[in-house]
PDB file of C-alpha atoms in Angstrom:
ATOM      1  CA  UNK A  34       3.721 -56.455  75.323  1.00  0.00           C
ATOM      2  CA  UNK A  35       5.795 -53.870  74.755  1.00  0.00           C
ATOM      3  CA  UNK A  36       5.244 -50.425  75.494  1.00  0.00           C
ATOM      4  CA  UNK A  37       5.432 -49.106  71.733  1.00  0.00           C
ATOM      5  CA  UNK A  38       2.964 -52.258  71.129  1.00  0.00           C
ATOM      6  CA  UNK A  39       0.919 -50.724  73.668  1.00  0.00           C
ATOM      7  CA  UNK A  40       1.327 -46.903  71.985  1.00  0.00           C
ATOM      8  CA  UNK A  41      -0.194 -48.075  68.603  1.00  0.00           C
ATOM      9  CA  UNK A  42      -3.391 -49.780  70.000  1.00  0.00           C
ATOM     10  CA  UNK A  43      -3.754 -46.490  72.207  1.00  0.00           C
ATOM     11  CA  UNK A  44      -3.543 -44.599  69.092  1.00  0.00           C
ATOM     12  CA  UNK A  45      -5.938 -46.479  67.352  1.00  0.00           C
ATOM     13  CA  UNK A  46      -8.740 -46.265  70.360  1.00  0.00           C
ATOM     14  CA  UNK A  47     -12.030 -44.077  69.879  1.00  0.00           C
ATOM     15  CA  UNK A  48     -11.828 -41.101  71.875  1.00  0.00           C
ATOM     16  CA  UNK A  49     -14.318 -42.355  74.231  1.00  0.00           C
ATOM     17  CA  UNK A  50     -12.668 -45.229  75.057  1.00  0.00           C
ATOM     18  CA  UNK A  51      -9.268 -43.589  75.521  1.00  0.00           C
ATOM     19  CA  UNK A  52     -11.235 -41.491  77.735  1.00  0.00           C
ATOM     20  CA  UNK A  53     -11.654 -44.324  79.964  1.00  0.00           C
ATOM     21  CA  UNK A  54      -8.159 -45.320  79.814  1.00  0.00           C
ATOM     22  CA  UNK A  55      -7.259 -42.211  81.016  1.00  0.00           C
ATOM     23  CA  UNK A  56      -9.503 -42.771  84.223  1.00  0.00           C
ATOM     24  CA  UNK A  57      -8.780 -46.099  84.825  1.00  0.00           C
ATOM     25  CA  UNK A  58      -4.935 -44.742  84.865  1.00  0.00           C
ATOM     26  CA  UNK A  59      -5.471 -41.576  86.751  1.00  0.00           C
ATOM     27  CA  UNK A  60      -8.230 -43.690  89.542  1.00  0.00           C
ATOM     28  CA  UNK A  61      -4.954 -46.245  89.291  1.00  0.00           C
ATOM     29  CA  UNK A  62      -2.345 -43.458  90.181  1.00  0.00           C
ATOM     30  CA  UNK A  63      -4.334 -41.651  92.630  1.00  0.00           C
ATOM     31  CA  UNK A  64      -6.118 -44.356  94.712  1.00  0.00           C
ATOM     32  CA  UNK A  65      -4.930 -45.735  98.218  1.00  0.00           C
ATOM     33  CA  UNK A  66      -6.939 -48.661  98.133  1.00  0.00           C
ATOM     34  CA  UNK A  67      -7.241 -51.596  95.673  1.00  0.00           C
ATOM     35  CA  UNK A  68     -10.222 -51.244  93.446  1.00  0.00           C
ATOM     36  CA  UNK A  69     -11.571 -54.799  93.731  1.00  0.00           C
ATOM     37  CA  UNK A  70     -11.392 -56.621  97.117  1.00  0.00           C
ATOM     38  CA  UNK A  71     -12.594 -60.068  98.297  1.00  0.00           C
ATOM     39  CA  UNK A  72     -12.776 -60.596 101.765  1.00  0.00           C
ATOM     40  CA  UNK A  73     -14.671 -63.960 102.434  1.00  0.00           C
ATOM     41  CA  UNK A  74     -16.261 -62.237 105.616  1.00  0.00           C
ATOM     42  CA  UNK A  75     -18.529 -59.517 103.057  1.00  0.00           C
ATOM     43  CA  UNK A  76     -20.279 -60.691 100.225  1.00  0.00           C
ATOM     44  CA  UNK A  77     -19.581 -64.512 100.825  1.00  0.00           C
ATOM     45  CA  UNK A  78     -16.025 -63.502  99.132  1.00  0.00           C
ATOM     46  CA  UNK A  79     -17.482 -61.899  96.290  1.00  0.00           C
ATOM     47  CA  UNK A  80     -16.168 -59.402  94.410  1.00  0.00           C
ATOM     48  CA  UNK A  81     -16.389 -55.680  95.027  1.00  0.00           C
ATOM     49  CA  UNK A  82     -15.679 -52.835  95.044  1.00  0.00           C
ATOM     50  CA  UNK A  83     -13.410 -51.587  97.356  1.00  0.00           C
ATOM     51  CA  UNK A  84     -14.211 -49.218 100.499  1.00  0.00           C
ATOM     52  CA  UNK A  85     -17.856 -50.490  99.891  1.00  0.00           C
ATOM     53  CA  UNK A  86     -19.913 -53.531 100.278  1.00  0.00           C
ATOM     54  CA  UNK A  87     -21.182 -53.393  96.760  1.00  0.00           C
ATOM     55  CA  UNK A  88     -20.462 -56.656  94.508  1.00  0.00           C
ATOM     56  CA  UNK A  89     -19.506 -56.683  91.173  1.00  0.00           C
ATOM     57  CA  UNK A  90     -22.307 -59.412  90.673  1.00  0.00           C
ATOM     58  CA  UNK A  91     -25.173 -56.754  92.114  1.00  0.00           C
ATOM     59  CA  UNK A  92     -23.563 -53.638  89.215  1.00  0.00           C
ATOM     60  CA  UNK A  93     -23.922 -56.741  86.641  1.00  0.00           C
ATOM     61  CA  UNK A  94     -26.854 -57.555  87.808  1.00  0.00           C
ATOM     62  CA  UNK A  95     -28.517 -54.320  87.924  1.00  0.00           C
ATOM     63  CA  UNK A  96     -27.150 -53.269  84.133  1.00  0.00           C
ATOM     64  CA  UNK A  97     -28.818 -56.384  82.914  1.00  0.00           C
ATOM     65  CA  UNK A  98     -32.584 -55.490  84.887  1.00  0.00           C
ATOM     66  CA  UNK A  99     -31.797 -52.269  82.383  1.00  0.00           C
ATOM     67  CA  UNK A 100     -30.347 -49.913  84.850  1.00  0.00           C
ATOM     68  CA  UNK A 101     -27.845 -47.642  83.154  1.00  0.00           C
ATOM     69  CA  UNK A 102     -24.465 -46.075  84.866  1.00  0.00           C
ATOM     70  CA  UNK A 103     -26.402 -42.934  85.437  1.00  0.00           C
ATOM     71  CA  UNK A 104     -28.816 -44.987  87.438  1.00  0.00           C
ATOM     72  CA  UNK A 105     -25.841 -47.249  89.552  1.00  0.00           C
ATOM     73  CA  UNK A 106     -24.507 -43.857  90.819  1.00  0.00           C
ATOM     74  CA  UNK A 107     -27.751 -42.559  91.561  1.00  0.00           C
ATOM     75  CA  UNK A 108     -28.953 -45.255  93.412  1.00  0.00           C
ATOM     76  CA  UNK A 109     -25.088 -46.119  94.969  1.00  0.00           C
ATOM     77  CA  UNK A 110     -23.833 -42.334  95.148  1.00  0.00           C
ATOM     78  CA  UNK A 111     -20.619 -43.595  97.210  1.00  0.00           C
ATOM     79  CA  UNK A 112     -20.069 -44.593  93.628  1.00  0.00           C
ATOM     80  CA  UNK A 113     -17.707 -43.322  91.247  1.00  0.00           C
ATOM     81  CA  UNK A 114     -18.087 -43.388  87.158  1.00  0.00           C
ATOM     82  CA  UNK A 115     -14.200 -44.974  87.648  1.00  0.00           C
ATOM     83  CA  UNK A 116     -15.705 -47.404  90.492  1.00  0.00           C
ATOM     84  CA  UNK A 117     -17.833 -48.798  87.522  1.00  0.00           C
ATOM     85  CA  UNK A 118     -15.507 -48.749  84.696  1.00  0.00           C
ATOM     86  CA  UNK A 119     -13.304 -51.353  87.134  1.00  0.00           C
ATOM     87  CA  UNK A 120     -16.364 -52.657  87.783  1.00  0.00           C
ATOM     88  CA  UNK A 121     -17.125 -53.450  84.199  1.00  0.00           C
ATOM     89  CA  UNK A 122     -13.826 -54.425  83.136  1.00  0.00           C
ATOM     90  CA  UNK A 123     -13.536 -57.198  86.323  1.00  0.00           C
ATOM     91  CA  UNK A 124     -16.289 -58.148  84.953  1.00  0.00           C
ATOM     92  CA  UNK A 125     -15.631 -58.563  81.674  1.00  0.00           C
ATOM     93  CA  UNK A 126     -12.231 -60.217  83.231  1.00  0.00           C
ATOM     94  CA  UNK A 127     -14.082 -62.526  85.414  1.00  0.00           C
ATOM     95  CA  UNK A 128     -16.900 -63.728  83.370  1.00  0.00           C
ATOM     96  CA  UNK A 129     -17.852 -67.161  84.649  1.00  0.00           C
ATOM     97  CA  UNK A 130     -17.177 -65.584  88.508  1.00  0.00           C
ATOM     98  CA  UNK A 131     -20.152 -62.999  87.827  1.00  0.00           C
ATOM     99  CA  UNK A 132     -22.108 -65.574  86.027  1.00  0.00           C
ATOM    100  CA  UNK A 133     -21.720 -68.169  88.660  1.00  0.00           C
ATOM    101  CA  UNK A 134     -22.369 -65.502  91.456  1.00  0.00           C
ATOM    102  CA  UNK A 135     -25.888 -64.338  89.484  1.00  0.00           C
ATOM    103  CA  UNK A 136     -26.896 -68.042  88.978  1.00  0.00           C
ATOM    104  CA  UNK A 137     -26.328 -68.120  92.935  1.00  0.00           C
ATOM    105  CA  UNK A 138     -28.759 -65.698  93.605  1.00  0.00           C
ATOM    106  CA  UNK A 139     -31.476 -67.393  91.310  1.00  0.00           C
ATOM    107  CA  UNK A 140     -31.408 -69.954  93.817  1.00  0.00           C
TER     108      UNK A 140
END
């Protein structure tokens, strides 16, 4: 892809979602750490979010039982609303992962 490929589909997002490709440039910019970690010794080498011990599967998890982001962040505050748009998007990414990981956990 090339970047003036990349400048037209941009262009064409709503402004909400190019609000969240401004985050998820700025978090990427600004941040230290990876986003997404795996470490076999947390989470049985899950997915999650870095810095924390919170898996991607639990976030999916959670926003399926009808919790909302509002809620995640309340109930995680060491949360950010850019910890949970990676969180979504590795998801989205990673779909039989997550979906492997929840049918783990119904077991």
């Amino acid at each position: 892809m090339t970047l003036k490929d990349l400048e037209s589909q941009l262009l064409a997002l709503t402004p909400t979602e190019k609000e969240r490709v401004i985050q998820l440039l700025t978090h990427s910019l600004v941040s230290i750490q990876p986003e997404i970690a795996q470490p076999p010794e947390i989470n049985s080498g899950a997915a999650y979010i870095a810095n924390t011990q919170i898996a991607i599967w639990e976030l999916v998890n959670a926003q399926d039982l009808g919790c909302s982001d509002r809620d995640l962040l309340q109930m995680y505050p060491q949360l950010t609303e850019s910890d949970l748009a990676t969180a979504w998007d590795y998801a989205e990414t990673h779909p039989e992962e997550i979906a492997q990981a929840l049918r783990d956990i119904d077991e």
